[in-house]
Coordinates of C-alpha atoms and ligand atoms in Angstrom, one line a residue:
M1 CA 180.4 225.0 13.4
K2 CA 181.8 226.2 16.8
L3 CA 178.7 224.6 18.2
F4 CA 178.9 221.3 16.8
A5 CA 182.9 221.1 18.0
I6 CA 181.3 222.3 21.7
L7 CA 178.9 219.2 21.4
F8 CA 181.7 217.1 20.2
T9 CA 183.9 218.1 23.1
C10 CA 181.2 217.5 25.5
L11 CA 180.3 213.9 24.2
L12 CA 183.9 213.1 24.4
T13 CA 184.0 214.4 27.9
Y14 CA 180.8 212.8 29.3
A15 CA 180.6 209.5 27.5
P16 CA 182.9 207.9 29.9
L17 CA 181.3 208.8 32.9
A18 CA 177.7 208.5 31.4
A19 CA 178.7 204.8 30.7
A20 CA 180.3 204.3 34.0
Q21 CA 177.0 205.5 35.6
Q22 CA 174.8 203.0 33.6
G23 CA 176.9 200.2 34.7
P24 CA 176.6 198.0 38.1
I25 CA 177.6 199.7 41.0
V26 CA 180.5 196.9 41.8
I27 CA 181.0 196.3 45.6
R28 CA 184.5 194.3 46.1
F29 CA 184.2 192.2 49.1
S30 CA 187.6 190.9 50.4
H31 CA 188.3 188.5 53.5
V32 CA 190.8 185.8 54.6
V33 CA 188.9 182.7 55.4
A34 CA 187.7 179.9 53.3
A35 CA 184.6 180.2 51.7
D36 CA 183.3 177.2 53.7
T37 CA 183.1 179.3 57.0
P38 CA 180.5 181.3 58.8
K39 CA 182.1 184.7 57.3
G40 CA 182.6 182.9 54.0
K41 CA 178.9 181.9 53.8
A42 CA 177.5 185.1 55.1
A43 CA 179.4 186.9 52.4
V44 CA 177.8 185.0 49.8
R45 CA 174.1 185.3 51.5
F46 CA 174.9 189.1 51.6
Q47 CA 175.8 188.9 47.7
Q48 CA 172.6 187.2 46.6
L49 CA 170.3 189.7 49.1
A50 CA 172.4 192.7 47.6
E51 CA 172.1 191.8 43.9
Q52 CA 168.3 190.7 44.5
A53 CA 167.2 193.5 46.2
T54 CA 168.9 196.1 43.7
N55 CA 167.8 194.1 40.5
G56 CA 171.3 193.8 39.5
R57 CA 172.1 197.8 40.0
V58 CA 174.8 196.4 42.5
R59 CA 177.4 193.6 41.8
V60 CA 179.2 191.8 44.6
Q61 CA 182.3 190.4 44.0
I62 CA 183.7 188.1 46.7
Y63 CA 187.4 187.4 47.0
P64 CA 187.9 185.0 49.6
N65 CA 191.1 183.1 51.2
S66 CA 193.4 186.4 50.9
Q67 CA 193.0 186.1 47.2
L68 CA 193.1 190.0 46.9
Y69 CA 194.6 191.3 50.2
R70 CA 195.8 189.6 53.4
D71 CA 194.9 191.0 56.9
R72 CA 196.3 194.3 57.2
E73 CA 196.4 194.9 53.4
E74 CA 192.7 194.7 53.1
L75 CA 192.0 197.3 55.8
E76 CA 194.6 199.9 53.7
A77 CA 192.8 198.7 50.4
L78 CA 189.6 199.8 52.0
Q79 CA 190.7 202.9 53.1
L80 CA 192.2 203.6 49.6
G81 CA 189.0 202.5 47.6
A82 CA 190.8 199.4 46.2
V83 CA 188.0 197.4 47.7
E84 CA 184.9 198.5 49.0
M85 CA 183.8 196.0 51.9
I86 CA 185.7 193.8 54.5
A87 CA 184.9 192.0 57.5
P88 CA 188.3 191.9 59.8
S89 CA 188.0 190.1 62.8
L90 CA 187.3 192.1 65.9
S91 CA 191.1 191.8 66.8
K92 CA 192.3 193.3 63.9
F93 CA 191.5 196.9 64.5
G94 CA 194.5 198.1 65.7
P95 CA 195.9 200.0 62.6
L96 CA 192.7 202.0 62.9
D97 CA 193.2 203.1 66.4
A98 CA 190.0 201.4 67.3
R99 CA 191.4 199.2 70.1
E100 CA 188.6 199.1 71.9
F101 CA 187.5 196.2 69.7
E102 CA 190.1 194.3 71.3
V103 CA 187.8 194.2 74.7
F104 CA 186.4 190.9 72.6
D105 CA 189.5 189.3 73.0
L106 CA 189.7 189.5 77.0
P107 CA 189.6 186.0 78.1
F108 CA 186.6 184.5 79.3
L109 CA 184.6 187.8 79.2
F110 CA 181.7 186.3 77.9
P111 CA 180.2 183.2 79.6
D112 CA 177.9 182.3 76.0
E113 CA 176.8 183.5 73.2
A114 CA 173.9 185.1 74.6
A115 CA 175.9 187.3 76.4
L116 CA 178.0 188.2 73.6
H117 CA 175.0 189.3 71.6
R118 CA 173.6 191.5 74.2
I119 CA 176.6 193.6 73.4
T120 CA 177.0 193.3 69.8
N121 CA 173.3 193.9 69.5
G122 CA 172.7 196.5 72.0
P123 CA 173.9 199.9 72.7
I124 CA 177.5 199.2 73.6
G125 CA 177.9 197.5 70.1
A126 CA 175.9 200.1 68.5
G127 CA 178.1 202.9 70.0
M128 CA 181.3 200.8 68.9
L129 CA 179.9 200.8 65.4
Q130 CA 179.1 204.6 65.6
R131 CA 182.6 205.6 66.6
L132 CA 184.1 203.7 63.6
R133 CA 182.7 206.7 61.6
L134 CA 185.6 208.9 62.8
K135 CA 188.2 206.5 61.2
G136 CA 186.8 207.0 57.9
V137 CA 184.9 203.7 57.7
I138 CA 181.4 202.6 58.6
G139 CA 180.6 199.8 60.5
L140 CA 177.6 198.0 59.3
A141 CA 177.4 195.0 61.3
F142 CA 178.7 192.3 63.8
W143 CA 179.0 188.8 62.4
D144 CA 179.6 185.7 64.7
N145 CA 182.4 183.3 64.4
G146 CA 182.6 181.7 67.5
F147 CA 184.6 180.8 70.8
K148 CA 188.3 179.9 70.3
S149 CA 190.1 176.6 71.0
F150 CA 193.8 176.4 71.9
S151 CA 195.7 173.9 69.7
A152 CA 199.5 172.7 69.8
N153 CA 201.6 169.2 69.2
R154 CA 201.4 168.5 72.8
P155 CA 198.2 168.0 75.4
L156 CA 197.0 171.5 76.6
L157 CA 195.2 170.5 79.7
A158 CA 196.5 173.0 82.5
P159 CA 197.6 176.4 81.8
T160 CA 201.4 175.4 82.7
D161 CA 201.3 173.2 79.6
M162 CA 201.4 176.3 77.5
A163 CA 204.8 177.3 79.1
G164 CA 207.5 178.3 76.4
L165 CA 205.2 177.4 73.5
R166 CA 205.4 179.9 70.6
M167 CA 201.8 180.5 69.8
R168 CA 200.7 182.5 66.7
I169 CA 198.2 185.4 67.6
Q170 CA 196.4 188.0 65.5
P171 CA 197.7 191.4 66.3
S172 CA 196.2 192.2 69.0
R173 CA 197.7 193.4 72.2
V174 CA 195.1 191.7 74.6
L175 CA 195.8 188.4 72.6
D176 CA 199.6 189.1 73.1
A177 CA 199.0 189.7 77.2
Q178 CA 196.7 186.6 77.1
M179 CA 199.6 184.2 76.0
R180 CA 202.0 186.0 78.2
A181 CA 200.1 185.5 81.4
L182 CA 200.3 181.8 80.2
G183 CA 203.7 181.6 79.9
A184 CA 203.8 181.2 76.0
Q185 CA 205.5 183.4 73.5
P186 CA 203.1 185.3 71.3
M187 CA 203.8 185.8 67.6
A188 CA 201.6 187.8 65.7
M189 CA 201.0 186.4 62.1
R190 CA 198.6 186.7 58.9
F191 CA 196.0 184.1 59.0
G192 CA 197.2 183.0 55.3
E193 CA 200.6 182.0 57.0
V194 CA 199.2 180.1 59.8
Y195 CA 199.4 176.4 58.2
A196 CA 202.9 177.0 56.9
A197 CA 204.0 178.3 60.1
L198 CA 202.7 175.5 62.2
E199 CA 204.1 173.1 59.3
A200 CA 207.6 174.6 59.4
G201 CA 207.8 174.8 63.2
V202 CA 207.9 178.6 63.3
V203 CA 205.2 178.4 65.8
D204 CA 204.1 175.6 67.8
G205 CA 200.1 176.2 68.4
T206 CA 197.6 178.5 67.7
E207 CA 193.7 179.6 68.8
N208 CA 190.8 179.9 66.6
P209 CA 187.2 178.6 66.3
H210 CA 186.7 175.1 64.8
S211 CA 185.7 176.2 61.7
N212 CA 188.9 178.0 60.8
F213 CA 190.8 175.1 62.2
Y214 CA 189.3 172.6 60.0
T215 CA 189.0 174.6 56.8
Q216 CA 192.7 175.6 57.3
N217 CA 193.3 171.8 57.5
L218 CA 195.3 172.5 61.0
Q219 CA 194.4 169.1 61.9
N220 CA 197.3 168.1 59.4
V221 CA 200.0 170.0 61.7
Q222 CA 198.5 170.2 65.3
S223 CA 198.2 166.8 67.2
H224 CA 196.1 168.2 70.1
L225 CA 193.3 170.7 70.5
T226 CA 191.7 171.7 74.0
V227 CA 188.3 172.8 73.7
S228 CA 188.6 176.0 76.0
N229 CA 186.2 178.7 75.0
H230 CA 188.7 180.9 76.4
G231 CA 187.8 183.9 74.1
Y232 CA 185.5 185.1 71.1
L233 CA 186.2 185.6 67.9
G234 CA 184.0 187.7 65.5
Y235 CA 184.0 190.4 63.0
V236 CA 182.6 193.8 62.0
V237 CA 181.8 194.3 58.5
I238 CA 183.1 197.4 57.2
V239 CA 182.9 199.8 54.2
N240 CA 184.5 202.8 52.9
R241 CA 182.8 205.4 53.9
K242 CA 183.1 208.0 51.1
F243 CA 181.7 205.0 48.7
W244 CA 178.8 204.3 51.1
E245 CA 178.0 208.0 51.5
G246 CA 178.2 208.5 48.1
L247 CA 175.7 205.7 47.0
P248 CA 172.3 206.7 45.7
S249 CA 170.1 206.4 49.0
D250 CA 167.5 203.8 47.6
I251 CA 170.6 201.6 46.7
R252 CA 172.0 202.3 50.3
Q253 CA 168.9 201.3 52.0
A254 CA 168.6 198.1 50.2
L255 CA 171.9 197.2 51.0
E256 CA 171.6 197.7 54.4
A257 CA 168.7 195.7 54.5
A258 CA 170.6 192.9 52.8
M259 CA 173.3 193.3 55.2
R260 CA 170.8 192.9 58.3
E261 CA 169.6 189.8 56.7
A262 CA 172.9 188.5 56.0
T263 CA 173.7 189.2 59.5
L264 CA 171.0 187.2 61.1
Y265 CA 172.0 184.5 58.6
A266 CA 175.8 184.3 60.1
G267 CA 174.3 184.4 63.8
S268 CA 172.3 181.5 63.0
I269 CA 174.5 179.2 61.1
A270 CA 177.8 180.2 62.8
Q271 CA 177.4 177.7 66.1
E272 CA 176.5 174.8 64.0
E273 CA 179.4 175.3 61.6
N274 CA 181.8 175.3 64.5
E275 CA 180.0 172.4 66.2
R276 CA 180.3 170.4 62.5
A277 CA 184.0 171.6 62.2
L278 CA 184.6 169.9 65.9
E279 CA 183.2 166.7 65.0
A280 CA 185.4 166.7 61.3
I281 CA 188.3 167.4 63.3
R282 CA 187.6 164.3 65.6
A283 CA 186.8 162.3 62.6
S284 CA 190.1 163.1 60.9
G285 CA 191.6 161.0 63.9
E286 CA 194.7 163.3 63.2
T287 CA 194.0 165.8 66.2
Q288 CA 193.1 164.5 69.7
V289 CA 190.5 166.5 71.1
H290 CA 190.0 167.5 74.8
V291 CA 187.1 169.2 76.4
L292 CA 188.4 170.9 79.5
T293 CA 186.3 169.8 82.9
E294 CA 185.1 172.3 85.1
A295 CA 188.0 171.8 87.5
E296 CA 190.6 172.2 84.8
L297 CA 188.7 175.6 83.3
K298 CA 188.6 176.9 86.7
E299 CA 192.4 176.9 86.5
W300 CA 192.6 178.3 83.1
K301 CA 190.2 181.3 84.4
S302 CA 192.3 181.9 87.3
A303 CA 195.6 182.0 85.0
L304 CA 194.0 184.5 82.6
A305 CA 192.2 186.5 85.4
P306 CA 195.0 189.2 85.3
V307 CA 194.8 190.2 81.6
S308 CA 191.7 192.5 82.0
V309 CA 193.8 194.2 84.5
E310 CA 196.6 194.3 82.8
M311 CA 194.7 195.7 79.7
A312 CA 192.3 198.1 81.0
D313 CA 194.1 201.3 80.0
H314 CA 194.5 199.9 76.7
I315 CA 191.1 199.1 75.9
G316 CA 189.3 201.5 78.4
A317 CA 188.1 200.4 81.9
Q318 CA 184.9 202.2 81.4
L319 CA 184.0 200.1 78.3
I320 CA 185.1 196.8 80.2
S321 CA 183.0 197.7 83.1
D322 CA 179.9 198.8 81.1
I323 CA 180.1 195.2 79.1
R324 CA 180.5 193.4 82.5
Q325 CA 177.4 195.1 83.8
A326 CA 175.3 194.5 80.9
I327 CA 176.5 190.8 80.9
E328 CA 175.3 190.8 84.5
A329 CA 171.9 192.9 84.2
P330 CA 168.9 190.8 84.9
Ligands
LMR1 C1 192.6 185.2 62.2 O1 193.4 185.7 61.8 O2 192.8 183.9 63.2 C2 191.3 185.2 61.9 O3 191.0 186.6 62.2 C3 190.9 184.9 60.6 C4 189.4 185.1 60.4 O4 189.2 186.5 59.7 O5 188.5 184.6 60.8

């Protein structure tokens, strides 16, 4: 009788655990942009690859458009284990005290995507991901979006055209310095609030790659856009470290392989997505697009040159110089 009681108690105690272990492992992947963007599409590709590779032992649930959490909240949610995976932009790592990622915000640091990939796919990028472990998260990969354009409700041909404009930025000290160098007033704001803030006139302008601009319908609230390619916006996919290290190792390896493939996919579509979005912005007839001439570009570069000096202590002078060297190396 006593034995029966013990067995019964064990059954009650362990039954829920056993049931939980039998169900699939769920990865909640939260992000703030539209599904129809480089990040949104790469998330779906990861979902397909991960579920296939694990024969359904892993389920990936994607929550786009800040449905679940907004910018900073999703980082907190990840740390608390309320979501398992997020992909914040490189400008949003301040709360983790990983401000070296703001190096990607430096104006005109990367001449093109090839130079950027030399960093994100090379030893410097690997070192940056590795250092995230100290912050309790695992950096799995860099995902591409693209170079940014400025927009406002007036033509932005010369840097002086930015004077006095209230410009929405992501929460990065480097972006703050960038806008101040142009005589504008930076206002850090969540991504999901940008449209309403522009519509209400709380801010006058913003900056983003074209895919983000178009999928947020900013053409309705911005009459001018200048293709300036002044800075880069990309992501790091991060996971909660405890969750990741607690996964069975065969599952973790399958997910790492799925992530590698999803990363290649993100890299293969991002540029085209942004080009297509620019065409769609033009075709909307609502936003006038200006592409900077070489002479105009020179003016913007010289206006923004002081930012990297000013931000050297904040980011780390060594990292900036390592990146410059790696870009220039033959
Ligand atoms: C922004 O806030 O402008 C971007 O970080 C949004 C994103 O995730 O691309």
